[in-house]
Amino acid sequence: MDSSFISNLILATVRMAVPLIFIATAELYSERAGMVNIGLEGLAAIGSLVGFLMCYITGSAWIGILCGALAGILVNMIYAFATVTLCANHTVYGMAINIFAPALASFINRIYFGAGSQLNQIKLMDTVNIPKLKDIVFIGTLIFNQTPMVYLAFALVIFTSIFFNRTKAGLNYKAVGEHPKAAATLGIPVIRIKYLSCVICGALCGIGGAYLTTCYSNTFTEGNIAGRGFIGLAAVIFGRWSAVGVMLACLFFGFCDALQIRLQVMSIGIPYQFFQMIPYVATIIVLSILGGKKSGPAAKGQPYRPEER
Amino acid sequence: MKIKNATGLVVPLLSILLAFIIGGIIMAALGANPLEAMQYLIKGSFGTVNALGNTLNKATPLIYCGLCACFAYKCGVFNLGGEGQFLCGAMTACVVALLLGEKGVEGWLICLLCLILGTIAGGIWGFIPGILKITRGQNEMIISIMLNYVATLFMGVIYTNWMRDASVPQTLQVPQADRLGRIFPRLRFTWGFAIAVAVGILMWIFLFKTSAGFKIRAVGYNMTASRFNGFPVKKLMFVSFIVSGAVAGLGGAAELMGTQFRLINGFGAGYGFDGVAMALIGQLNPLATILVAVFFAALRVGSTSMQAATGVPTSVSDIIQALVIIFTVAGLALVKLPEFEAFRLRLTSGKKEA
Amino acid sequence: MAEILRMEGISKRFGNFYANKNINLSIEEGEVHTLLGENGAGKSTLMNILIGLYQPTEGKIFFKGKEVHIESPDHAARLGIGMVHQHFMLVKAMTVFENIILGEKHSKGLFINREARRKEIIELSERYGLDIELDKLITDLAVGAQQRVEILKALYHGAELLVLDEPSAALTDTEVEGLFAIMRKLTSEGKSIIFISHKMREVLHISDRITILRLGEVVTTVNRGDVDGQQLADMMIGRELKPSHYEKKVVPHDPVVELKSVDFSKDNKHNGLNGVSLAVNKGEILGIAGVDGNGQTQLAQVIAGVITPDAGTVDLGGNKIQIFDPNDFINKGVAHIPEDRNLQGLVGDMTIADNLVLKETENPRFSGGIFLKQGVINQYAKDMIQKYDIRCQGYDQDVRSLSGGNQQKVILAREIESEPDLLIAVHPTRGLDIGAADFVHEQMIKARAENVGILLISADFDEILEMSDRILVIFEGQIMGEFSGKNPPIEEISLAMTGNRKGGRA
């Protein structure tokens, strides 16, 4: 194992972690307002397709990302309406989104591109290229030669951490997920915050999905989310509902992903699928070690109905 | 008399209608005549003996996966691992049939053996999230989804590596003599369909007619009351996870022995979530789930002839399916709202006065 | 002293039922005004109107001389009315500091200015002697400290009138002393307090004036010095001893269940048991009287095998219980009408017939080993619907859609028909109309005649007096005394319910 293996591994870890950070942070915002959304996989799928499509049409990865976010929001509004207003079961409706959104994505994909859609490619988002600095060995590539989305992901973590820990709005927001009734008696608009959480969740999931097509691989394939939505869910549990914790969890899962790719390249004789299993098996093991003691926002997954008058 | 049953039927039917209306609008937007397209959709799925055969054949794996989801949810555990359990069944059946086939051992007994071992394999794959749930309190959804990916990848190992058919990334076909035969030679579906329906009927009988099924339903509806009334809640949840996995495993084995004959990229993909959708639309009634599965299969099969005749792409039918689930689940939540109940009462009392 | 709050002619009607009827209440600045009344006397409804959760059907509210229409708790808080709920409205996973500043609007800026907010809070807490560590999580605080957080929170949000809903219910004696010191400090600084309590000793100790509510109406308002505990208890309970409809029995000591020194999380006065010993004999109704939340829930669940006691023994039919498992208790002849019928007693999405045989699915009468005998079950359900007068559309109606009274009859039928040795009935007539309640009582008397031992746990004192052959009073998880059900000494019992041992402190 030489140093380039390790530096490549670290670089890949960061890149693989970025979509997870967006998706897991999306769930963090959701659960902090008491909304357990297991539809992340679907939201990311639609974000991924729309991001790809708009990038393909306009040539701009940024417009792609933006439209991916919008698509995520739109689809998640269905979830928000069903769960907040109609009090549908969060899990069941999240599953409905997981079925609906990928179908919608593949529908749009096939309608627009017809058969053979895999052949269409886009130009990936450019990396931020800071002359000189990027030439510093390893650190240069790691810190100064990434796509802006990587910086955005980490900025999001910092912002989220500050928002939940330092701002009044963040405190009020958290109260909605912990004890909506108490929040309501203090004049915090519970329903509005729940909807807002779904907007944020949809947007971030959409961005996470769009990242995969506009910054990572330059084409859209069905199933490209590959369980990242559910790994994102696991990352929120693993990260103990804190922004930094979630980021670390995503880096861990990103590392597993990066490791499996590196190992695939290196090893001969062992079927590559065994390496591909690593992130999934790691998720199971991590969750099993953590145990399922009641944790996270106290009122998550529970319907909230304003007090009868 | 039974209001619940009425809404339970009306909501999905309205959802289907609504989904078709939106589907029709999409078809029109794509430049086709929606009525014509839908005619082909129906013709292509039920119009001929051939089409019917295809539809029921396509429905077979969906029924197993729907029943798998149905059984687990009935007991209040969310098994999203139907796909992995399905694949485990298929892989076991394939490997056993091929290994024995190499030694020249084949025949219907082998077929039976494959189905049984596939069932067991599915059960084992359901055992893992089940045991983690009841002993570690783990989130069964995430675990079972992760196991889907593990199973899919493991299948990849088999067809690209261990049992690869020369240069093509797929396994050999299982021996002719092992295969599940057709019930009617002219119709494409096999005994796998008959077994699926039988499993569905048995499941319905078990859930609604036996004392054990009674307890499982009670746990699924109200865990606390079940505990107060002395039911072994955890044990029942654990058992339903295994049974649920076993049904999917049997489905995988039957699909392999009856229709696909070999493992190949994309085998069983998406069946797990399809199963969840069908169970939810069927409101966890095994018989209704079978009907929904046939309906889904009809959409899929019919859409091919629709595409051929009118140019409306097959994926329109996927979107219709997806809309059905979105509407049904929302609709079922809606009718449970107290406001809706009040509204309904106002309507009916208004009628009486008038 | 000036009047801070006046409620004039307040009525609140739910359907045909008046929870509050023409209530007049006046609170002066700087006083502790106690609302005294039994469960269901209308105290909570009145306070919910005051803090804007309910709108009154009739009546006016004047706050600081101006008429107000209070639309929400938030609105009430802005006016200066703060409530400390009996079940605290605190976010357990947040710190004291965070809970207090939650929802505050008087400071500008996006960020929490910790220094400034802390200074304000510390000032307030020192002024009123509310000693709290700001950086602790609520989870890590004792109940008394949590209550101080609630009070501080209300003050921080500008409360001038504080409603304390049974604030002492879950406190230890020293904590109660601390609470009273705080209350005195608050009133000396001009704040007003509405104090809701059942505990006579405390009421007499801290109140300036006392308003007694009964059946939704004001009985009277008195000054503390003008009455004694006995008079207050009489006014609150408001009844002479009515002869019971039922003959009271004295049976020999032949226990179907016997508890010896049973503890369950005994430091928790609200939800614990502390050295409870009792025996229910064959053919008698043992009534447990007490105000809600003094350990009745836990008592019932221990005897039903749902929870395992920390110490002590439970003997069923003379055998000591080793493992607490509901199924085992059911098989040993324990029937249970649980406290929360929808959550614990019934499976709402199943039919009446299903719920009637919920415990009998292994019984050869209804099950042939594997299959249920649906025909037998349906016929049985039809019989039960007749026998227990369950008003429904048919045996295959979901119990969820039945009225509360009929739901209770389903449970009653199931439990009594199981021919138990012991029947635990927890608040068996709560929320039922008189007809249904009488029916439930009749059935219990019938069961007694068949030698069933019945443990009746109820917060409805009338029910206890009417039904019980013997009465035990439970208070803060302890048995306060045993009284005869025949010519029961009402005064003594009601004093015991408010925390006074027979012949003990007054």
mmCIF file of N, CA, C and O in Angstrom, chain B residues 31-87:
data_model
loop_
_atom_site.group_PDB
_atom_site.id
_atom_site.type_symbol
_atom_site.label_atom_id
_atom_site.label_comp_id
_atom_site.label_asym_id
_atom_site.label_seq_id
_atom_site.Cartn_x
_atom_site.Cartn_y
_atom_site.Cartn_z
ATOM 1 N N GLY B 31 -49.690 12.933 -27.520
ATOM 2 C CA GLY B 31 -50.208 12.916 -28.879
ATOM 3 C C GLY B 31 -50.993 11.680 -29.234
ATOM 4 O O GLY B 31 -51.269 11.441 -30.414
ATOM 5 N N ALA B 32 -51.361 10.874 -28.258
ATOM 6 C CA ALA B 32 -52.142 9.682 -28.569
ATOM 7 C C ALA B 32 -53.586 9.897 -28.138
ATOM 8 O O ALA B 32 -53.882 10.797 -27.365
ATOM 9 N N ASN B 33 -54.461 9.063 -28.666
ATOM 10 C CA ASN B 33 -55.841 9.091 -28.222
ATOM 11 C C ASN B 33 -55.950 8.210 -26.983
ATOM 12 O O ASN B 33 -55.759 6.996 -27.066
ATOM 13 N N PRO B 34 -56.215 8.798 -25.820
ATOM 14 C CA PRO B 34 -56.170 8.023 -24.571
ATOM 15 C C PRO B 34 -57.121 6.835 -24.584
ATOM 16 O O PRO B 34 -56.756 5.756 -24.112
ATOM 17 N N LEU B 35 -58.315 7.033 -25.156
ATOM 18 C CA LEU B 35 -59.273 5.932 -25.142
ATOM 19 C C LEU B 35 -58.770 4.765 -25.971
ATOM 20 O O LEU B 35 -58.845 3.602 -25.567
ATOM 21 N N GLU B 36 -58.218 5.106 -27.094
ATOM 22 C CA GLU B 36 -57.668 4.069 -27.964
ATOM 23 C C GLU B 36 -56.516 3.349 -27.264
ATOM 24 O O GLU B 36 -56.441 2.116 -27.234
ATOM 25 N N ALA B 37 -55.645 4.161 -26.675
ATOM 26 C CA ALA B 37 -54.491 3.577 -25.996
ATOM 27 C C ALA B 37 -54.935 2.634 -24.893
ATOM 28 O O ALA B 37 -54.401 1.534 -24.724
ATOM 29 N N MET B 38 -55.948 3.052 -24.159
ATOM 30 C CA MET B 38 -56.390 2.214 -23.043
ATOM 31 C C MET B 38 -57.058 0.940 -23.539
ATOM 32 O O MET B 38 -56.971 -0.108 -22.903
ATOM 33 N N GLN B 39 -57.733 1.061 -24.707
ATOM 34 C CA GLN B 39 -58.286 -0.139 -25.317
ATOM 35 C C GLN B 39 -57.188 -1.173 -25.559
ATOM 36 O O GLN B 39 -57.327 -2.343 -25.216
ATOM 37 N N TYR B 40 -56.093 -0.694 -26.113
ATOM 38 C CA TYR B 40 -54.974 -1.603 -26.388
ATOM 39 C C TYR B 40 -54.378 -2.134 -25.093
ATOM 40 O O TYR B 40 -53.921 -3.264 -25.018
ATOM 41 N N LEU B 41 -54.389 -1.273 -24.099
ATOM 42 C CA LEU B 41 -53.872 -1.681 -22.790
ATOM 43 C C LEU B 41 -54.660 -2.882 -22.267
ATOM 44 O O LEU B 41 -54.096 -3.872 -21.795
ATOM 45 N N ILE B 42 -55.980 -2.786 -22.400
ATOM 46 C CA ILE B 42 -56.833 -3.865 -21.895
ATOM 47 C C ILE B 42 -56.722 -5.092 -22.790
ATOM 48 O O ILE B 42 -56.548 -6.220 -22.328
ATOM 49 N N LYS B 43 -56.785 -4.843 -24.110
ATOM 50 C CA LYS B 43 -56.673 -5.945 -25.065
ATOM 51 C C LYS B 43 -55.365 -6.699 -24.867
ATOM 52 O O LYS B 43 -55.320 -7.921 -24.881
ATOM 53 N N GLY B 44 -54.323 -5.914 -24.714
ATOM 54 C CA GLY B 44 -52.983 -6.505 -24.599
ATOM 55 C C GLY B 44 -52.796 -7.316 -23.332
ATOM 56 O O GLY B 44 -51.885 -8.131 -23.237
ATOM 57 N N SER B 45 -53.649 -7.060 -22.337
ATOM 58 C CA SER B 45 -53.452 -7.785 -21.089
ATOM 59 C C SER B 45 -54.482 -8.898 -20.899
ATOM 60 O O SER B 45 -54.179 -9.937 -20.339
ATOM 61 N N PHE B 46 -55.713 -8.677 -21.348
ATOM 62 C CA PHE B 46 -56.744 -9.687 -21.144
ATOM 63 C C PHE B 46 -57.430 -10.097 -22.453
ATOM 64 O O PHE B 46 -58.255 -10.995 -22.458
ATOM 65 N N GLY B 47 -57.111 -9.400 -23.550
ATOM 66 C CA GLY B 47 -57.875 -9.550 -24.777
ATOM 67 C C GLY B 47 -57.828 -10.928 -25.411
ATOM 68 O O GLY B 47 -58.819 -11.390 -25.958
ATOM 69 N N THR B 48 -56.712 -11.587 -25.301
ATOM 70 C CA THR B 48 -56.597 -12.901 -25.930
ATOM 71 C C THR B 48 -56.145 -13.917 -24.890
ATOM 72 O O THR B 48 -55.683 -13.546 -23.804
ATOM 73 N N VAL B 49 -56.267 -15.160 -25.264
ATOM 74 C CA VAL B 49 -55.821 -16.221 -24.357
ATOM 75 C C VAL B 49 -54.332 -16.061 -24.073
ATOM 76 O O VAL B 49 -53.871 -16.182 -22.942
ATOM 77 N N ASN B 50 -53.611 -15.725 -25.111
ATOM 78 C CA ASN B 50 -52.179 -15.502 -24.977
ATOM 79 C C ASN B 50 -51.868 -14.397 -23.990
ATOM 80 O O ASN B 50 -51.023 -14.523 -23.105
ATOM 81 N N ALA B 51 -52.590 -13.289 -24.193
ATOM 82 C CA ALA B 51 -52.358 -12.123 -23.354
ATOM 83 C C ALA B 51 -52.657 -12.454 -21.899
ATOM 84 O O ALA B 51 -51.900 -12.109 -20.986
ATOM 85 N N LEU B 52 -53.762 -13.147 -21.704
ATOM 86 C CA LEU B 52 -54.133 -13.532 -20.344
ATOM 87 C C LEU B 52 -53.035 -14.378 -19.708
ATOM 88 O O LEU B 52 -52.646 -14.172 -18.556
ATOM 89 N N GLY B 53 -52.523 -15.302 -20.490
ATOM 90 C CA GLY B 53 -51.435 -16.153 -20.011
ATOM 91 C C GLY B 53 -50.239 -15.326 -19.600
ATOM 92 O O GLY B 53 -49.647 -15.526 -18.537
ATOM 93 N N ASN B 54 -49.896 -14.376 -20.454
ATOM 94 C CA ASN B 54 -48.756 -13.506 -20.144
ATOM 95 C C ASN B 54 -48.993 -12.712 -18.869
ATOM 96 O O ASN B 54 -48.099 -12.566 -18.035
ATOM 97 N N THR B 55 -50.209 -12.192 -18.765
ATOM 98 C CA THR B 55 -50.522 -11.376 -17.587
ATOM 99 C C THR B 55 -50.387 -12.186 -16.307
ATOM 100 O O THR B 55 -49.745 -11.749 -15.348
ATOM 101 N N LEU B 56 -50.972 -13.380 -16.321
ATOM 102 C CA LEU B 56 -50.916 -14.185 -15.097
ATOM 103 C C LEU B 56 -49.490 -14.637 -14.808
ATOM 104 O O LEU B 56 -49.082 -14.740 -13.646
ATOM 105 N N ASN B 57 -48.736 -14.855 -15.852
ATOM 106 C CA ASN B 57 -47.344 -15.226 -15.666
ATOM 107 C C ASN B 57 -46.564 -14.087 -15.023
ATOM 108 O O ASN B 57 -45.784 -14.265 -14.092
ATOM 109 N N LYS B 58 -46.820 -12.894 -15.533
ATOM 110 C CA LYS B 58 -46.157 -11.703 -15.006
ATOM 111 C C LYS B 58 -46.599 -11.441 -13.564
ATOM 112 O O LYS B 58 -45.841 -10.952 -12.735
ATOM 113 N N ALA B 59 -47.856 -11.801 -13.280
ATOM 114 C CA ALA B 59 -48.404 -11.539 -11.949
ATOM 115 C C ALA B 59 -47.794 -12.451 -10.896
ATOM 116 O O ALA B 59 -47.720 -12.089 -9.724
ATOM 117 N N THR B 60 -47.328 -13.630 -11.340
ATOM 118 C CA THR B 60 -46.900 -14.634 -10.361
ATOM 119 C C THR B 60 -45.873 -14.120 -9.352
ATOM 120 O O THR B 60 -46.125 -14.169 -8.148
ATOM 121 N N PRO B 61 -44.717 -13.599 -9.788
ATOM 122 C CA PRO B 61 -43.752 -13.135 -8.775
ATOM 123 C C PRO B 61 -44.291 -11.959 -7.960
ATOM 124 O O PRO B 61 -43.980 -11.832 -6.778
ATOM 125 N N LEU B 62 -45.115 -11.135 -8.614
ATOM 126 C CA LEU B 62 -45.678 -9.993 -7.886
ATOM 127 C C LEU B 62 -46.574 -10.471 -6.744
ATOM 128 O O LEU B 62 -46.591 -9.886 -5.672
ATOM 129 N N ILE B 63 -47.315 -11.536 -7.005
ATOM 130 C CA ILE B 63 -48.206 -12.050 -5.955
ATOM 131 C C ILE B 63 -47.386 -12.487 -4.746
ATOM 132 O O ILE B 63 -47.683 -12.117 -3.615
ATOM 133 N N TYR B 64 -46.323 -13.243 -5.009
ATOM 134 C CA TYR B 64 -45.504 -13.703 -3.882
ATOM 135 C C TYR B 64 -44.978 -12.512 -3.081
ATOM 136 O O TYR B 64 -45.012 -12.500 -1.848
ATOM 137 N N CYS B 65 -44.461 -11.513 -3.802
ATOM 138 C CA CYS B 65 -43.865 -10.377 -3.081
ATOM 139 C C CYS B 65 -44.933 -9.565 -2.368
ATOM 140 O O CYS B 65 -44.700 -9.047 -1.271
ATOM 141 N N GLY B 66 -46.098 -9.467 -2.977
ATOM 142 C CA GLY B 66 -47.193 -8.770 -2.310
ATOM 143 C C GLY B 66 -47.612 -9.498 -1.040
ATOM 144 O O GLY B 66 -47.814 -8.893 0.006
ATOM 145 N N LEU B 67 -47.694 -10.820 -1.128
ATOM 146 C CA LEU B 67 -48.091 -11.609 0.037
ATOM 147 C C LEU B 67 -47.037 -11.521 1.131
ATOM 148 O O LEU B 67 -47.354 -11.485 2.320
ATOM 149 N N CYS B 68 -45.790 -11.469 0.715
ATOM 150 C CA CYS B 68 -44.682 -11.340 1.671
ATOM 151 C C CYS B 68 -44.852 -10.071 2.493
ATOM 152 O O CYS B 68 -44.818 -10.090 3.721
ATOM 153 N N ALA B 69 -45.074 -8.952 1.797
ATOM 154 C CA ALA B 69 -45.250 -7.672 2.496
ATOM 155 C C ALA B 69 -46.512 -7.727 3.354
ATOM 156 O O ALA B 69 -46.520 -7.313 4.511
ATOM 157 N N CYS B 70 -47.558 -8.271 2.774
ATOM 158 C CA CYS B 70 -48.856 -8.345 3.428
ATOM 159 C C CYS B 70 -48.753 -9.022 4.793
ATOM 160 O O CYS B 70 -49.230 -8.512 5.800
ATOM 161 N N PHE B 71 -48.105 -10.152 4.823
ATOM 162 C CA PHE B 71 -48.070 -10.945 6.045
ATOM 163 C C PHE B 71 -47.300 -10.221 7.150
ATOM 164 O O PHE B 71 -47.724 -10.169 8.300
ATOM 165 N N ALA B 72 -46.158 -9.646 6.776
ATOM 166 C CA ALA B 72 -45.353 -8.963 7.788
ATOM 167 C C ALA B 72 -46.103 -7.750 8.339
ATOM 168 O O ALA B 72 -46.181 -7.547 9.549
ATOM 169 N N TYR B 73 -46.677 -6.946 7.440
ATOM 170 C CA TYR B 73 -47.335 -5.723 7.907
ATOM 171 C C TYR B 73 -48.545 -6.045 8.750
ATOM 172 O O TYR B 73 -48.911 -5.312 9.646
ATOM 173 N N LYS B 74 -49.179 -7.169 8.433
ATOM 174 C CA LYS B 74 -50.355 -7.558 9.199
ATOM 175 C C LYS B 74 -49.966 -7.724 10.663
ATOM 176 O O LYS B 74 -50.780 -7.541 11.550
ATOM 177 N N CYS B 75 -48.730 -8.082 10.907
ATOM 178 C CA CYS B 75 -48.281 -8.249 12.287
ATOM 179 C C CYS B 75 -47.530 -7.009 12.771
ATOM 180 O O CYS B 75 -46.888 -7.013 13.816
ATOM 181 N N GLY B 76 -47.577 -5.948 11.996
ATOM 182 C CA GLY B 76 -46.985 -4.693 12.456
ATOM 183 C C GLY B 76 -45.490 -4.579 12.271
ATOM 184 O O GLY B 76 -44.871 -3.687 12.853
ATOM 185 N N VAL B 77 -44.873 -5.466 11.480
ATOM 186 C CA VAL B 77 -43.444 -5.294 11.202
ATOM 187 C C VAL B 77 -43.260 -4.943 9.727
ATOM 188 O O VAL B 77 -43.893 -5.528 8.858
ATOM 189 N N PHE B 78 -42.407 -3.949 9.481
ATOM 190 C CA PHE B 78 -42.230 -3.479 8.120
ATOM 191 C C PHE B 78 -41.067 -4.184 7.458
ATOM 192 O O PHE B 78 -39.931 -3.772 7.568
ATOM 193 N N ASN B 79 -41.389 -5.243 6.779
ATOM 194 C CA ASN B 79 -40.372 -5.983 6.045
ATOM 195 C C ASN B 79 -40.269 -5.382 4.648
ATOM 196 O O ASN B 79 -41.153 -5.557 3.828
ATOM 197 N N LEU B 80 -39.202 -4.634 4.413
ATOM 198 C CA LEU B 80 -38.987 -4.080 3.077
ATOM 199 C C LEU B 80 -38.013 -4.955 2.308
ATOM 200 O O LEU B 80 -37.526 -4.587 1.253
ATOM 201 N N GLY B 81 -37.712 -6.111 2.867
ATOM 202 C CA GLY B 81 -36.674 -6.957 2.287
ATOM 203 C C GLY B 81 -37.209 -8.041 1.368
ATOM 204 O O GLY B 81 -36.522 -9.028 1.113
ATOM 205 N N GLY B 82 -38.416 -7.855 0.877
ATOM 206 C CA GLY B 82 -39.009 -8.868 0.018
ATOM 207 C C GLY B 82 -38.115 -9.241 -1.148
ATOM 208 O O GLY B 82 -37.990 -10.409 -1.500
ATOM 209 N N GLU B 83 -37.489 -8.224 -1.716
ATOM 210 C CA GLU B 83 -36.654 -8.482 -2.887
ATOM 211 C C GLU B 83 -35.471 -9.394 -2.548
ATOM 212 O O GLU B 83 -35.190 -10.355 -3.261
ATOM 213 N N GLY B 84 -34.808 -9.089 -1.443
ATOM 214 C CA GLY B 84 -33.668 -9.913 -1.038
ATOM 215 C C GLY B 84 -34.098 -11.335 -0.743
ATOM 216 O O GLY B 84 -33.421 -12.302 -1.118
ATOM 217 N N GLN B 85 -35.246 -11.466 -0.083
ATOM 218 C CA GLN B 85 -35.736 -12.791 0.267
ATOM 219 C C GLN B 85 -36.147 -13.557 -0.993
ATOM 220 O O GLN B 85 -35.905 -14.758 -1.117
ATOM 221 N N PHE B 86 -36.726 -12.827 -1.929
ATOM 222 C CA PHE B 86 -37.082 -13.400 -3.234
ATOM 223 C C PHE B 86 -35.832 -13.930 -3.923
ATOM 224 O O PHE B 86 -35.786 -15.062 -4.403
ATOM 225 N N LEU B 87 -34.801 -13.093 -3.933
ATOM 226 C CA LEU B 87 -33.557 -13.491 -4.597
ATOM 227 C C LEU B 87 -32.908 -14.682 -3.901
ATOM 228 O O LEU B 87 -32.365 -15.577 -4.550
#
